[in-house]
Tab-separated table of C-alpha atoms in Angstrom:
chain	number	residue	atom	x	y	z
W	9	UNK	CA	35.544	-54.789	49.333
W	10	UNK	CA	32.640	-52.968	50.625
W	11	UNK	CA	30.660	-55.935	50.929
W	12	UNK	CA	32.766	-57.685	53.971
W	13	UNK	CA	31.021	-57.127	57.428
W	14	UNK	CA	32.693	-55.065	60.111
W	15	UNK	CA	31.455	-58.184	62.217
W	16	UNK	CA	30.477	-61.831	61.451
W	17	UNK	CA	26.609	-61.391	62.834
W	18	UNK	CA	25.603	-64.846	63.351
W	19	UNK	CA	25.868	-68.619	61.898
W	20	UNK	CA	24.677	-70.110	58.475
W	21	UNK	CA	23.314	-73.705	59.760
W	22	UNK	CA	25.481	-76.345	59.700
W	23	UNK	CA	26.038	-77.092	56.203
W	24	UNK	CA	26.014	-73.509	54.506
W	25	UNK	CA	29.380	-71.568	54.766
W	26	UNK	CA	27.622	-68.030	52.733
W	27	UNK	CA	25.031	-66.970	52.712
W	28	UNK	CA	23.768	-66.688	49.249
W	29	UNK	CA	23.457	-70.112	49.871
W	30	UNK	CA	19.798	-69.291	52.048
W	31	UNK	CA	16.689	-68.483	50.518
W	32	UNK	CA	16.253	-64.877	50.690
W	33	UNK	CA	13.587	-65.241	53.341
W	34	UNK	CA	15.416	-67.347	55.935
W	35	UNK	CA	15.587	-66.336	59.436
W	36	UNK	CA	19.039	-67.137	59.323
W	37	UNK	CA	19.733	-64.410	57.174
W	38	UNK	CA	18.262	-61.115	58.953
W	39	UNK	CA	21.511	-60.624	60.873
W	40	UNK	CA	23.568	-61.027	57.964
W	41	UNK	CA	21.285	-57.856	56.495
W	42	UNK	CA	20.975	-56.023	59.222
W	43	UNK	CA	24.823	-55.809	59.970
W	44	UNK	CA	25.243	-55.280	56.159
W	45	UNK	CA	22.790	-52.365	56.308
W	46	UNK	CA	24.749	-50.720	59.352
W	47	UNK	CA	28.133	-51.055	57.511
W	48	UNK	CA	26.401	-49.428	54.497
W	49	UNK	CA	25.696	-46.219	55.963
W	50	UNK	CA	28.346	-46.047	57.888
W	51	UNK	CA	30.325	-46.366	54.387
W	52	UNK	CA	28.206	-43.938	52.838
W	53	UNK	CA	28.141	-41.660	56.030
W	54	UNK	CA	31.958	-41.166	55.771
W	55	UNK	CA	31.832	-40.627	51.834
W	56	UNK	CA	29.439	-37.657	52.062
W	57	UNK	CA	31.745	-36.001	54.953
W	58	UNK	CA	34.252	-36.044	52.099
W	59	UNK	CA	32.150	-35.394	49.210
W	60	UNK	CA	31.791	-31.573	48.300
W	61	UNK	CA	28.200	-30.207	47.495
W	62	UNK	CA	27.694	-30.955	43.657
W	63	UNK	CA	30.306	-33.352	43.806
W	64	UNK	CA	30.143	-37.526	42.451
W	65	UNK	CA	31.109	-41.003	43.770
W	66	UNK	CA	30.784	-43.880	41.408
W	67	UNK	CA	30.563	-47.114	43.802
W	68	UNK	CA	31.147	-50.800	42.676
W	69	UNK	CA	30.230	-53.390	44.349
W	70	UNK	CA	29.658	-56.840	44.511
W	71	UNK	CA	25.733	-57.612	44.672
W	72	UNK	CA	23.060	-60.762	44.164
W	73	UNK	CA	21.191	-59.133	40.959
W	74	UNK	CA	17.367	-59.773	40.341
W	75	UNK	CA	18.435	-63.164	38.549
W	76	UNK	CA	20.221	-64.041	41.791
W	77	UNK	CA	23.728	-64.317	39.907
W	78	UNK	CA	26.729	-63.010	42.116
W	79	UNK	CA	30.125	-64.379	42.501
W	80	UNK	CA	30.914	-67.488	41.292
W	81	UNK	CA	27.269	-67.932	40.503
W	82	UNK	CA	25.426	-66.953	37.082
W	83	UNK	CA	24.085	-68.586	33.823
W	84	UNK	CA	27.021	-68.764	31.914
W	85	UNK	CA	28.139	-71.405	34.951
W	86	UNK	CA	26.993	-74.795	35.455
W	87	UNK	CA	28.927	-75.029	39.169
W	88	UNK	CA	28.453	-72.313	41.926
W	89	UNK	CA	31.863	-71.483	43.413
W	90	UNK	CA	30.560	-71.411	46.973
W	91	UNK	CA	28.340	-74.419	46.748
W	92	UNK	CA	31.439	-76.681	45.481
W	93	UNK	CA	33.517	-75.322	48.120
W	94	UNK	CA	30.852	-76.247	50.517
W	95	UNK	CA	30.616	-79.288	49.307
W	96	UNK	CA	34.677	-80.440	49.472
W	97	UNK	CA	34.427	-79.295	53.150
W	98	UNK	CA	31.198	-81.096	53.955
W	99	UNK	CA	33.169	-84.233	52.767
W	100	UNK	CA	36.369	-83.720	54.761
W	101	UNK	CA	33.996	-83.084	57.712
W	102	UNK	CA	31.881	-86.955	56.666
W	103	UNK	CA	35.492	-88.506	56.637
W	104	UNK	CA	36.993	-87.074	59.742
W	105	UNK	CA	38.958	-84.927	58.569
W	106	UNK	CA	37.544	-81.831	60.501
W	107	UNK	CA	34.783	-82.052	62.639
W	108	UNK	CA	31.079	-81.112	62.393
W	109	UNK	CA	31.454	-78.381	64.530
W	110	UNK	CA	34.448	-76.798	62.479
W	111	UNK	CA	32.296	-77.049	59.452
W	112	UNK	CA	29.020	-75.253	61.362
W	113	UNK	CA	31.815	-72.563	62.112
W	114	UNK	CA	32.988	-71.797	58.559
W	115	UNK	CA	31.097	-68.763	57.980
W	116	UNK	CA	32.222	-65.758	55.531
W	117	UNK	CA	31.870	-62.796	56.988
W	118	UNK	CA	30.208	-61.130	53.861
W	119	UNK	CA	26.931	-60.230	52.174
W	120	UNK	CA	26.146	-59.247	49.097
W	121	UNK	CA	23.339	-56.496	49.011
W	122	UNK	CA	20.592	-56.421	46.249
W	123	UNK	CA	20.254	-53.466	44.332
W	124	UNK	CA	17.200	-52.534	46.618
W	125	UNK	CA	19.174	-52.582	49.655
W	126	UNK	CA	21.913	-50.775	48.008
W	127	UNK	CA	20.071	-47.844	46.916
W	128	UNK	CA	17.664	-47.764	50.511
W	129	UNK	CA	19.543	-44.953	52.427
W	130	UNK	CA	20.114	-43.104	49.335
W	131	UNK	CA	16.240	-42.712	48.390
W	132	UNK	CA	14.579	-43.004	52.067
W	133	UNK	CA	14.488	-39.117	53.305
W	134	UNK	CA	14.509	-40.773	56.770
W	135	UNK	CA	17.856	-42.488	56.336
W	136	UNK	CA	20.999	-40.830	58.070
W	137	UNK	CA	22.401	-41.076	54.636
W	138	UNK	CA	19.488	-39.207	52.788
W	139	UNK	CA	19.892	-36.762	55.565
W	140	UNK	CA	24.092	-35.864	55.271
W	141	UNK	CA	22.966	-34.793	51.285
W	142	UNK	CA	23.537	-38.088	49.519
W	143	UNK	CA	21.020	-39.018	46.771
W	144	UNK	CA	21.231	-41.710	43.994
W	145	UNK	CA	21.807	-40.190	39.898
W	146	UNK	CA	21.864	-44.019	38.351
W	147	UNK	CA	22.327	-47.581	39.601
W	148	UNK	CA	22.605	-50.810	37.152
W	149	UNK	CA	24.146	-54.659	37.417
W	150	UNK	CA	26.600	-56.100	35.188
W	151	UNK	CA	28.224	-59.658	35.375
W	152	UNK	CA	32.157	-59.703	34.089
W	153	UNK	CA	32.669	-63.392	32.806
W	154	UNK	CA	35.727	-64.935	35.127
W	155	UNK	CA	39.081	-64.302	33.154
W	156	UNK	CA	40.565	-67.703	34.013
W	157	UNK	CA	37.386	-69.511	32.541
W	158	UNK	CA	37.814	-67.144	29.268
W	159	UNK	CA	41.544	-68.207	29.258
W	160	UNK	CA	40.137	-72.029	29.070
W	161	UNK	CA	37.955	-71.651	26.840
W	162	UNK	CA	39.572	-69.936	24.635
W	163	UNK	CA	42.836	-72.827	25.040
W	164	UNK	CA	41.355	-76.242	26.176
W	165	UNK	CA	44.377	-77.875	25.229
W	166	UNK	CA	46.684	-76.550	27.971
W	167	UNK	CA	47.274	-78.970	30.561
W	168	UNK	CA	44.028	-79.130	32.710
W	169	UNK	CA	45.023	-79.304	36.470
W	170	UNK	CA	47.678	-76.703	36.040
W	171	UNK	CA	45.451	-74.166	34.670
W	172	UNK	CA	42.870	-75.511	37.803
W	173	UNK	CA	45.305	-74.967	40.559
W	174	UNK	CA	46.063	-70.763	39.184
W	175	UNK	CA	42.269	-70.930	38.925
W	176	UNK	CA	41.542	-72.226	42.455
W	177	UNK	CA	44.428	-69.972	43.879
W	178	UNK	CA	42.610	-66.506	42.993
W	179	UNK	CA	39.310	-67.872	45.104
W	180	UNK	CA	41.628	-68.753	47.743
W	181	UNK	CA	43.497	-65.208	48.365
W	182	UNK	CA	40.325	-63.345	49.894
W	183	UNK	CA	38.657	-67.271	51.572
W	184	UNK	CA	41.793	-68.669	53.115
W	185	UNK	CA	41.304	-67.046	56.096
W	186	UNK	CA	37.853	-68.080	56.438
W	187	UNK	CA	38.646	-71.617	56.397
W	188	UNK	CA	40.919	-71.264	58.789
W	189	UNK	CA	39.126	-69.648	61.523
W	190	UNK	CA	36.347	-72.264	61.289
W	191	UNK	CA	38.788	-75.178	62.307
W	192	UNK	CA	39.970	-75.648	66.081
W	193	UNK	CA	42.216	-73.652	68.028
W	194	UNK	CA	43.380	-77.296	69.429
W	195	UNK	CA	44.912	-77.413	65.929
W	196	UNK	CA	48.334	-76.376	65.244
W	197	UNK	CA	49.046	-73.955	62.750
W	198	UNK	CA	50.559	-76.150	60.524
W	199	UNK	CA	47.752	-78.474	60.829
W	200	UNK	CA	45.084	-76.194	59.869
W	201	UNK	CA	47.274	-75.019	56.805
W	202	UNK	CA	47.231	-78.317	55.940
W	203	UNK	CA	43.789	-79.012	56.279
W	204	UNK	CA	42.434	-75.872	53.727
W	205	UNK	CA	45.527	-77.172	51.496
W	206	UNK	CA	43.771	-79.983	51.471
W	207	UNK	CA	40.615	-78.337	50.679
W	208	UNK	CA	41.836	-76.189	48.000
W	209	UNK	CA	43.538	-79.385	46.521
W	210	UNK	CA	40.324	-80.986	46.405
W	211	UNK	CA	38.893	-77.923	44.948
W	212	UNK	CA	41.351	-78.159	42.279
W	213	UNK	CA	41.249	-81.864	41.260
W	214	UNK	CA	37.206	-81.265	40.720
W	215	UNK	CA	37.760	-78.162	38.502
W	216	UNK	CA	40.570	-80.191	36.171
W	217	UNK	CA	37.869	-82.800	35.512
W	218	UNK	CA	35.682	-80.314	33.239
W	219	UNK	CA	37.632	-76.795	33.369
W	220	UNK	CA	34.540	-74.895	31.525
W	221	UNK	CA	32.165	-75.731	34.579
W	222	UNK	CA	33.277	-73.887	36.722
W	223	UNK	CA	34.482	-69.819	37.300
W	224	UNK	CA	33.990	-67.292	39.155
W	225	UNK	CA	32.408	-64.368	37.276
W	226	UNK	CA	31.206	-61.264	38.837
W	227	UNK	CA	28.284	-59.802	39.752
W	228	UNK	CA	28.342	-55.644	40.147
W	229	UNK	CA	25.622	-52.855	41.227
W	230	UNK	CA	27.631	-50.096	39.990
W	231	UNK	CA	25.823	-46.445	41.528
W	232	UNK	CA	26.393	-43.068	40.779
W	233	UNK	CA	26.108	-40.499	44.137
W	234	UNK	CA	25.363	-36.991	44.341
W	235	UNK	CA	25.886	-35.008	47.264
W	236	UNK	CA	23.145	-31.941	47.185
């Protein structure tokens, strides 16, 4: 979980909820790095305290790899799992049924580093990180296929919205929350459970229509750490 920000640095625009969704060059995006950079090292700061002279960490983390695939975003996929997301909560927001603003504040509070910016303190002699003895051995990406999207493919038959509703509910267990805090604190509780039901429901009914669409594989930079 290593790529979750200690703090949610800024906004998206008003019609992007993560950033992924930016061209890497948007202005939009430098506070998103620059708190992800921070929360790096200070990661990697308290692993060499631990870390005995000679001894290994193995890191994996979620990343954007040179072909830009991360979660919920690759070849094998002809949907992005963010960008659909978006999408059902751009809608609610065009019908009324959360406002504008709540949509411009759904933001995750996440980023998902590129190799390069994974392996900066580790090779930069100036770094803080370079500095407490921590040097990179190896570093690759690897995308894991979803396992709910294997499950459908390899059994189309089984009923289609069922299997889309245990497939929506694993993207919901770490996003909930984000939803939530981008709607109103002038809404109830109940209301604003109702409201990313809603979503998540809408989420659903779009995946039963063609099941093999959509997923959410995985995107790794897996590193191996030395501390000298």
């Amino acid at each position: 979980c290593m790529h979750w920000l200690s703090a949610l640095p800024g906004k998206l625009g008003p019609e992007n909820i993560h950033h992924s969704q930016l061209p890497a060059d948007d202005p939009l995006l430098l506070p998103f790095k620059e708190q992800a950079a921070k929360d790096w090292s200070n990661i990697l700061l308290h692993r060499a305290r631990e870390l005995a002279v000679g001894g290994r960490l193995v890191i994996v983390n979620f990343c954007i790899d040179a072909d830009g695939q991360c979660l919920g975003r690759s070849k094998n996929l002809k949907r992005t799992m963010y960008d659909t997301k978006r999408d059902h909560w751009i809608a609610m927001a065009k019908e009324g049924r959360i406002t504008m603003e709540e949509l411009a504040n759904t933001n995750f509070p996440n980023y998902y580093r590129t190799p390069e910016e994974t392996e900066a303190p580790l090779k930069d002699p100036n770094s803080e990180v370079y500095k407490a003895g921590l040097r990179l051995v190896n570093s690759f990406t690897r995308v894991t296929p979803c396992p709910y999207r294997a499950s459908w493919i390899a059994n189309p038959q089984q009923d289609a919205i069922t299997y889309a509703r245990d497939y929506v509910l694993t993207t919901r267990t770490w996003s909930n929350a984000t939803y939530l805090g981008g709607l109103s604190d002038s809404r109830s509780p109940e209301e604003k459970s109702a409201l990313v039901d809603e979503l998540f429901e809408r989420y659903a009914q779009d995946v039963a229509k063609s099941p093999a669409d959509h997923g959410m594989d995985y995107c790794h930079c897996i590193l191996t750490v030395e501390k000298v």
